[in-house]
């Protein structure tokens, strides 16, 4: 499913940024207020994440999520 693949790609980019910034899952948990176990589950990308979770994770990396509404191609 396209939505699952897209979310996996977004999570992959975010996790790569976490590694680049040398932040641990525990540090991400402390910053976001989300349990470390839920951070780990999020990073596995086995489910489509909520926008709130994407935003919390991105904000912890000093990034933000942008959403655009466009016509289907």
PDB file of N, CA and C in Angstrom:
ATOM      1  N   UNK A   1       0.837  -1.184   0.000  1.00  0.00           N
ATOM      2  CA  UNK A   1       0.000   0.000   0.000  1.00  0.00           C
ATOM      3  C   UNK A   1       0.884   1.251   0.000  1.00  0.00           C
ATOM      4  N   UNK A   2       0.497   2.225  -0.791  1.00  0.00           N
ATOM      5  CA  UNK A   2       1.290   3.440  -0.962  1.00  0.00           C
ATOM      6  C   UNK A   2       1.490   4.200   0.349  1.00  0.00           C
ATOM      7  N   UNK A   3       0.454   4.312   1.136  1.00  0.00           N
ATOM      8  CA  UNK A   3       0.559   5.056   2.400  1.00  0.00           C
ATOM      9  C   UNK A   3       1.600   4.414   3.315  1.00  0.00           C
ATOM     10  N   UNK A   4       1.596   3.094   3.400  1.00  0.00           N
ATOM     11  CA  UNK A   4       2.569   2.381   4.238  1.00  0.00           C
ATOM     12  C   UNK A   4       3.987   2.632   3.744  1.00  0.00           C
ATOM     13  N   UNK A   5       4.197   2.534   2.444  1.00  0.00           N
ATOM     14  CA  UNK A   5       5.534   2.764   1.869  1.00  0.00           C
ATOM     15  C   UNK A   5       6.005   4.203   2.113  1.00  0.00           C
ATOM     16  N   UNK A   6       5.088   5.155   1.906  1.00  0.00           N
ATOM     17  CA  UNK A   6       5.438   6.562   2.137  1.00  0.00           C
ATOM     18  C   UNK A   6       5.821   6.798   3.591  1.00  0.00           C
ATOM     19  N   UNK A   7       5.052   6.230   4.522  1.00  0.00           N
ATOM     20  CA  UNK A   7       5.350   6.447   5.939  1.00  0.00           C
ATOM     21  C   UNK A   7       6.670   5.776   6.309  1.00  0.00           C
ATOM     22  N   UNK A   8       6.953   4.603   5.731  1.00  0.00           N
ATOM     23  CA  UNK A   8       8.228   3.937   5.989  1.00  0.00           C
ATOM     24  C   UNK A   8       9.391   4.816   5.541  1.00  0.00           C
ATOM     25  N   UNK A   9       9.246   5.466   4.392  1.00  0.00           N
ATOM     26  CA  UNK A   9      10.303   6.330   3.869  1.00  0.00           C
ATOM     27  C   UNK A   9      10.511   7.554   4.772  1.00  0.00           C
ATOM     28  N   UNK A  10       9.419   8.146   5.229  1.00  0.00           N
ATOM     29  CA  UNK A  10       9.516   9.309   6.122  1.00  0.00           C
ATOM     30  C   UNK A  10      10.210   8.921   7.425  1.00  0.00           C
ATOM     31  N   UNK A  11       9.817   7.796   7.988  1.00  0.00           N
ATOM     32  CA  UNK A  11      10.424   7.335   9.241  1.00  0.00           C
ATOM     33  C   UNK A  11      11.907   7.044   9.035  1.00  0.00           C
ATOM     34  N   UNK A  12      12.245   6.423   7.923  1.00  0.00           N
ATOM     35  CA  UNK A  12      13.648   6.129   7.612  1.00  0.00           C
ATOM     36  C   UNK A  12      14.478   7.420   7.600  1.00  0.00           C
ATOM     37  N   UNK A  13      13.963   8.446   6.973  1.00  0.00           N
ATOM     38  CA  UNK A  13      14.658   9.742   6.914  1.00  0.00           C
ATOM     39  C   UNK A  13      14.827  10.322   8.320  1.00  0.00           C
ATOM     40  N   UNK A  14      13.770  10.253   9.118  1.00  0.00           N
ATOM     41  CA  UNK A  14      13.831  10.781  10.485  1.00  0.00           C
ATOM     42  C   UNK A  14      14.832  10.012  11.347  1.00  0.00           C
ATOM     43  N   UNK A  15      14.835   8.692  11.219  1.00  0.00           N
ATOM     44  CA  UNK A  15      15.760   7.872  12.015  1.00  0.00           C
ATOM     45  C   UNK A  15      17.204   8.149  11.587  1.00  0.00           C
ATOM     46  N   UNK A  16      17.429   8.287  10.291  1.00  0.00           N
ATOM     47  CA  UNK A  16      18.770   8.630   9.815  1.00  0.00           C
ATOM     48  C   UNK A  16      19.221   9.967  10.394  1.00  0.00           C
ATOM     49  N   UNK A  17      18.303  10.913  10.506  1.00  0.00           N
ATOM     50  CA  UNK A  17      18.620  12.216  11.106  1.00  0.00           C
ATOM     51  C   UNK A  17      18.939  12.056  12.593  1.00  0.00           C
ATOM     52  N   UNK A  18      18.210  11.177  13.278  1.00  0.00           N
ATOM     53  CA  UNK A  18      18.498  10.922  14.699  1.00  0.00           C
ATOM     54  C   UNK A  18      19.921  10.384  14.846  1.00  0.00           C
ATOM     55  N   UNK A  19      20.284   9.432  13.983  1.00  0.00           N
ATOM     56  CA  UNK A  19      21.652   8.894  14.025  1.00  0.00           C
ATOM     57  C   UNK A  19      22.673   9.998  13.741  1.00  0.00           C
ATOM     58  N   UNK A  20      22.376  10.835  12.751  1.00  0.00           N
ATOM     59  CA  UNK A  20      23.293  11.908  12.376  1.00  0.00           C
ATOM     60  C   UNK A  20      23.523  12.853  13.560  1.00  0.00           C
ATOM     61  N   UNK A  21      22.439  13.101  14.302  1.00  0.00           N
ATOM     62  CA  UNK A  21      22.538  13.984  15.476  1.00  0.00           C
ATOM     63  C   UNK A  21      23.051  13.257  16.725  1.00  0.00           C
ATOM     64  N   UNK A  22      23.296  11.963  16.577  1.00  0.00           N
ATOM     65  CA  UNK A  22      23.816  11.135  17.677  1.00  0.00           C
ATOM     66  C   UNK A  22      22.903  11.146  18.901  1.00  0.00           C
ATOM     67  N   UNK A  23      21.607  11.136  18.668  1.00  0.00           N
ATOM     68  CA  UNK A  23      20.631  11.069  19.762  1.00  0.00           C
ATOM     69  C   UNK A  23      20.186   9.624  19.938  1.00  0.00           C
ATOM     70  N   UNK A  24      20.028   9.215  21.189  1.00  0.00           N
ATOM     71  CA  UNK A  24      19.559   7.864  21.479  1.00  0.00           C
ATOM     72  C   UNK A  24      18.030   7.835  21.498  1.00  0.00           C
ATOM     73  N   UNK A  25      17.490   6.622  21.474  1.00  0.00           N
ATOM     74  CA  UNK A  25      16.039   6.486  21.609  1.00  0.00           C
ATOM     75  C   UNK A  25      15.594   7.033  22.954  1.00  0.00           C
ATOM     76  N   UNK A  26      16.386   6.828  23.997  1.00  0.00           N
ATOM     77  CA  UNK A  26      16.024   7.344  25.320  1.00  0.00           C
ATOM     78  C   UNK A  26      16.017   8.866  25.327  1.00  0.00           C
ATOM     79  N   UNK A  27      16.973   9.485  24.665  1.00  0.00           N
ATOM     80  CA  UNK A  27      16.975  10.948  24.572  1.00  0.00           C
ATOM     81  C   UNK A  27      15.742  11.435  23.811  1.00  0.00           C
ATOM     82  N   UNK A  28      15.380  10.727  22.751  1.00  0.00           N
ATOM     83  CA  UNK A  28      14.178  11.084  21.988  1.00  0.00           C
ATOM     84  C   UNK A  28      12.943  10.957  22.878  1.00  0.00           C
ATOM     85  N   UNK A  29      12.910   9.910  23.695  1.00  0.00           N
ATOM     86  CA  UNK A  29      11.789   9.703  24.617  1.00  0.00           C
ATOM     87  C   UNK A  29      11.707  10.850  25.627  1.00  0.00           C
ATOM     88  N   UNK A  30      12.858  11.230  26.167  1.00  0.00           N
ATOM     89  CA  UNK A  30      12.892  12.316  27.155  1.00  0.00           C
ATOM     90  C   UNK A  30      12.414  13.634  26.546  1.00  0.00           C
ATOM     91  N   UNK A  31      12.803  13.902  25.314  1.00  0.00           N
ATOM     92  CA  UNK A  31      12.429  15.160  24.652  1.00  0.00           C
ATOM     93  C   UNK A  31      10.947  15.165  24.273  1.00  0.00           C
ATOM     94  N   UNK A  32      10.464  14.044  23.745  1.00  0.00           N
ATOM     95  CA  UNK A  32       9.093  13.989  23.223  1.00  0.00           C
ATOM     96  C   UNK A  32       8.043  13.688  24.279  1.00  0.00           C
ATOM     97  N   UNK A  33       8.466  13.075  25.392  1.00  0.00           N
ATOM     98  CA  UNK A  33       7.495  12.630  26.387  1.00  0.00           C
ATOM     99  C   UNK A  33       6.833  11.317  25.997  1.00  0.00           C
ATOM    100  N   UNK A  34       7.401  10.650  24.999  1.00  0.00           N
ATOM    101  CA  UNK A  34       6.898   9.350  24.531  1.00  0.00           C
ATOM    102  C   UNK A  34       7.831   8.278  25.088  1.00  0.00           C
ATOM    103  N   UNK A  35       7.271   7.163  25.560  1.00  0.00           N
ATOM    104  CA  UNK A  35       8.107   6.096  26.125  1.00  0.00           C
ATOM    105  C   UNK A  35       9.134   5.604  25.105  1.00  0.00           C
ATOM    106  N   UNK A  36      10.307   5.219  25.597  1.00  0.00           N
ATOM    107  CA  UNK A  36      11.373   4.704  24.720  1.00  0.00           C
ATOM    108  C   UNK A  36      10.892   3.480  23.936  1.00  0.00           C
ATOM    109  N   UNK A  37      10.059   2.647  24.563  1.00  0.00           N
ATOM    110  CA  UNK A  37       9.538   1.456  23.862  1.00  0.00           C
ATOM    111  C   UNK A  37       8.655   1.870  22.679  1.00  0.00           C
ATOM    112  N   UNK A  38       7.924   2.976  22.832  1.00  0.00           N
ATOM    113  CA  UNK A  38       7.089   3.463  21.728  1.00  0.00           C
ATOM    114  C   UNK A  38       7.937   4.129  20.644  1.00  0.00           C
ATOM    115  N   UNK A  39       9.046   4.749  21.042  1.00  0.00           N
ATOM    116  CA  UNK A  39       9.983   5.291  20.049  1.00  0.00           C
ATOM    117  C   UNK A  39      10.535   4.139  19.208  1.00  0.00           C
ATOM    118  N   UNK A  40      10.931   3.059  19.859  1.00  0.00           N
ATOM    119  CA  UNK A  40      11.464   1.884  19.150  1.00  0.00           C
ATOM    120  C   UNK A  40      10.421   1.312  18.201  1.00  0.00           C
ATOM    121  N   UNK A  41       9.193   1.216  18.663  1.00  0.00           N
ATOM    122  CA  UNK A  41       8.105   0.691  17.824  1.00  0.00           C
ATOM    123  C   UNK A  41       7.872   1.616  16.615  1.00  0.00           C
ATOM    124  N   UNK A  42       7.878   2.914  16.856  1.00  0.00           N
ATOM    125  CA  UNK A  42       7.730   3.898  15.779  1.00  0.00           C
ATOM    126  C   UNK A  42       8.826   3.707  14.734  1.00  0.00           C
ATOM    127  N   UNK A  43      10.067   3.529  15.199  1.00  0.00           N
ATOM    128  CA  UNK A  43      11.195   3.414  14.280  1.00  0.00           C
ATOM    129  C   UNK A  43      11.169   2.134  13.456  1.00  0.00           C
ATOM    130  N   UNK A  44      10.467   1.120  13.912  1.00  0.00           N
ATOM    131  CA  UNK A  44      10.331  -0.113  13.119  1.00  0.00           C
ATOM    132  C   UNK A  44       9.453   0.103  11.902  1.00  0.00           C
ATOM    133  N   UNK A  45       8.624   1.136  11.936  1.00  0.00           N
ATOM    134  CA  UNK A  45       7.753   1.515  10.815  1.00  0.00           C
ATOM    135  C   UNK A  45       6.822   0.392  10.382  1.00  0.00           C
ATOM    136  N   UNK A  46       6.392  -0.419  11.328  1.00  0.00           N
ATOM    137  CA  UNK A  46       5.485  -1.520  10.981  1.00  0.00           C
ATOM    138  C   UNK A  46       4.032  -1.066  10.860  1.00  0.00           C
ATOM    139  N   UNK A  47       3.758   0.129  11.371  1.00  0.00           N
ATOM    140  CA  UNK A  47       2.410   0.722  11.267  1.00  0.00           C
ATOM    141  C   UNK A  47       2.525   2.147  10.759  1.00  0.00           C
ATOM    142  N   UNK A  48       1.452   2.629  10.184  1.00  0.00           N
ATOM    143  CA  UNK A  48       1.426   4.026   9.743  1.00  0.00           C
ATOM    144  C   UNK A  48       1.301   4.890  11.004  1.00  0.00           C
ATOM    145  N   UNK A  49       2.251   5.801  11.217  1.00  0.00           N
ATOM    146  CA  UNK A  49       2.226   6.609  12.444  1.00  0.00           C
ATOM    147  C   UNK A  49       1.183   7.719  12.378  1.00  0.00           C
ATOM    148  N   UNK A  50       0.821   8.213  13.536  1.00  0.00           N
ATOM    149  CA  UNK A  50      -0.070   9.369  13.575  1.00  0.00           C
ATOM    150  C   UNK A  50       0.732  10.618  13.219  1.00  0.00           C
ATOM    151  N   UNK A  51       0.028  11.628  12.765  1.00  0.00           N
ATOM    152  CA  UNK A  51       0.677  12.905  12.475  1.00  0.00           C
ATOM    153  C   UNK A  51       1.293  13.473  13.746  1.00  0.00           C
ATOM    154  N   UNK A  52       0.624  13.319  14.870  1.00  0.00           N
ATOM    155  CA  UNK A  52       1.138  13.815  16.145  1.00  0.00           C
ATOM    156  C   UNK A  52       2.489  13.173  16.477  1.00  0.00           C
ATOM    157  N   UNK A  53       2.604  11.867  16.281  1.00  0.00           N
ATOM    158  CA  UNK A  53       3.864  11.179  16.576  1.00  0.00           C
ATOM    159  C   UNK A  53       4.966  11.632  15.616  1.00  0.00           C
ATOM    160  N   UNK A  54       4.643  11.767  14.350  1.00  0.00           N
ATOM    161  CA  UNK A  54       5.625  12.253  13.378  1.00  0.00           C
ATOM    162  C   UNK A  54       6.121  13.641  13.776  1.00  0.00           C
ATOM    163  N   UNK A  55       5.198  14.488  14.175  1.00  0.00           N
ATOM    164  CA  UNK A  55       5.530  15.863  14.548  1.00  0.00           C
ATOM    165  C   UNK A  55       6.396  15.894  15.813  1.00  0.00           C
ATOM    166  N   UNK A  56       6.046  15.100  16.817  1.00  0.00           N
ATOM    167  CA  UNK A  56       6.834  15.049  18.052  1.00  0.00           C
ATOM    168  C   UNK A  56       8.262  14.591  17.761  1.00  0.00           C
ATOM    169  N   UNK A  57       8.374  13.538  16.968  1.00  0.00           N
ATOM    170  CA  UNK A  57       9.691  12.984  16.646  1.00  0.00           C
ATOM    171  C   UNK A  57      10.507  14.010  15.859  1.00  0.00           C
ATOM    172  N   UNK A  58       9.902  14.596  14.833  1.00  0.00           N
ATOM    173  CA  UNK A  58      10.597  15.586  14.007  1.00  0.00           C
ATOM    174  C   UNK A  58      11.013  16.797  14.852  1.00  0.00           C
ATOM    175  N   UNK A  59      10.123  17.276  15.711  1.00  0.00           N
ATOM    176  CA  UNK A  59      10.428  18.432  16.556  1.00  0.00           C
ATOM    177  C   UNK A  59      11.605  18.153  17.490  1.00  0.00           C
ATOM    178  N   UNK A  60      11.708  16.919  17.968  1.00  0.00           N
ATOM    179  CA  UNK A  60      12.829  16.540  18.835  1.00  0.00           C
ATOM    180  C   UNK A  60      14.156  16.643  18.092  1.00  0.00           C
ATOM    181  N   UNK A  61      14.087  16.586  16.773  1.00  0.00           N
ATOM    182  CA  UNK A  61      15.281  16.716  15.930  1.00  0.00           C
ATOM    183  C   UNK A  61      15.419  18.128  15.361  1.00  0.00           C
ATOM    184  N   UNK A  62      14.594  19.041  15.904  1.00  0.00           N
ATOM    185  CA  UNK A  62      14.554  20.430  15.435  1.00  0.00           C
ATOM    186  C   UNK A  62      14.161  20.502  13.956  1.00  0.00           C
ATOM    187  N   UNK A  63      13.225  19.644  13.578  1.00  0.00           N
ATOM    188  CA  UNK A  63      12.656  19.597  12.228  1.00  0.00           C
ATOM    189  C   UNK A  63      11.146  19.718  12.366  1.00  0.00           C
ATOM    190  N   UNK A  64      10.456  19.863  11.240  1.00  0.00           N
ATOM    191  CA  UNK A  64       8.992  19.850  11.281  1.00  0.00           C
ATOM    192  C   UNK A  64       8.465  19.092  10.069  1.00  0.00           C
ATOM    193  N   UNK A  65       7.231  18.712  10.147  1.00  0.00           N
ATOM    194  CA  UNK A  65       6.562  17.972   9.080  1.00  0.00           C
ATOM    195  C   UNK A  65       5.692  18.952   8.303  1.00  0.00           C
ATOM    196  N   UNK A  66       5.796  18.914   6.991  1.00  0.00           N
ATOM    197  CA  UNK A  66       4.919  19.714   6.137  1.00  0.00           C
ATOM    198  C   UNK A  66       4.008  18.778   5.367  1.00  0.00           C
ATOM    199  N   UNK A  67       2.747  19.162   5.262  1.00  0.00           N
ATOM    200  CA  UNK A  67       1.784  18.371   4.505  1.00  0.00           C
ATOM    201  C   UNK A  67       1.235  19.231   3.384  1.00  0.00           C
ATOM    202  N   UNK A  68       1.186  18.656   2.202  1.00  0.00           N
ATOM    203  CA  UNK A  68       0.601  19.358   1.065  1.00  0.00           C
ATOM    204  C   UNK A  68      -0.571  18.542   0.539  1.00  0.00           C
ATOM    205  N   UNK A  69      -1.607  19.209   0.187  1.00  0.00           N
ATOM    206  CA  UNK A  69      -2.759  18.586  -0.466  1.00  0.00           C
ATOM    207  C   UNK A  69      -2.618  18.876  -1.959  1.00  0.00           C
ATOM    208  N   UNK A  70      -2.538  17.829  -2.760  1.00  0.00           N
ATOM    209  CA  UNK A  70      -2.376  17.988  -4.204  1.00  0.00           C
ATOM    210  C   UNK A  70      -3.349  17.071  -4.937  1.00  0.00           C
ATOM    211  N   UNK A  71      -3.513  17.318  -6.204  1.00  0.00           N
ATOM    212  CA  UNK A  71      -4.358  16.465  -7.036  1.00  0.00           C
ATOM    213  C   UNK A  71      -3.671  15.108  -7.223  1.00  0.00           C
ATOM    214  N   UNK A  72      -4.468  14.043  -7.282  1.00  0.00           N
ATOM    215  CA  UNK A  72      -3.932  12.731  -7.617  1.00  0.00           C
ATOM    216  C   UNK A  72      -3.398  12.750  -9.030  1.00  0.00           C
ATOM    217  N   UNK A  73      -2.332  12.022  -9.258  1.00  0.00           N
ATOM    218  CA  UNK A  73      -1.757  11.956 -10.606  1.00  0.00           C
ATOM    219  C   UNK A  73      -2.231  10.715 -11.318  1.00  0.00           C
TER     220      UNK A  73
END
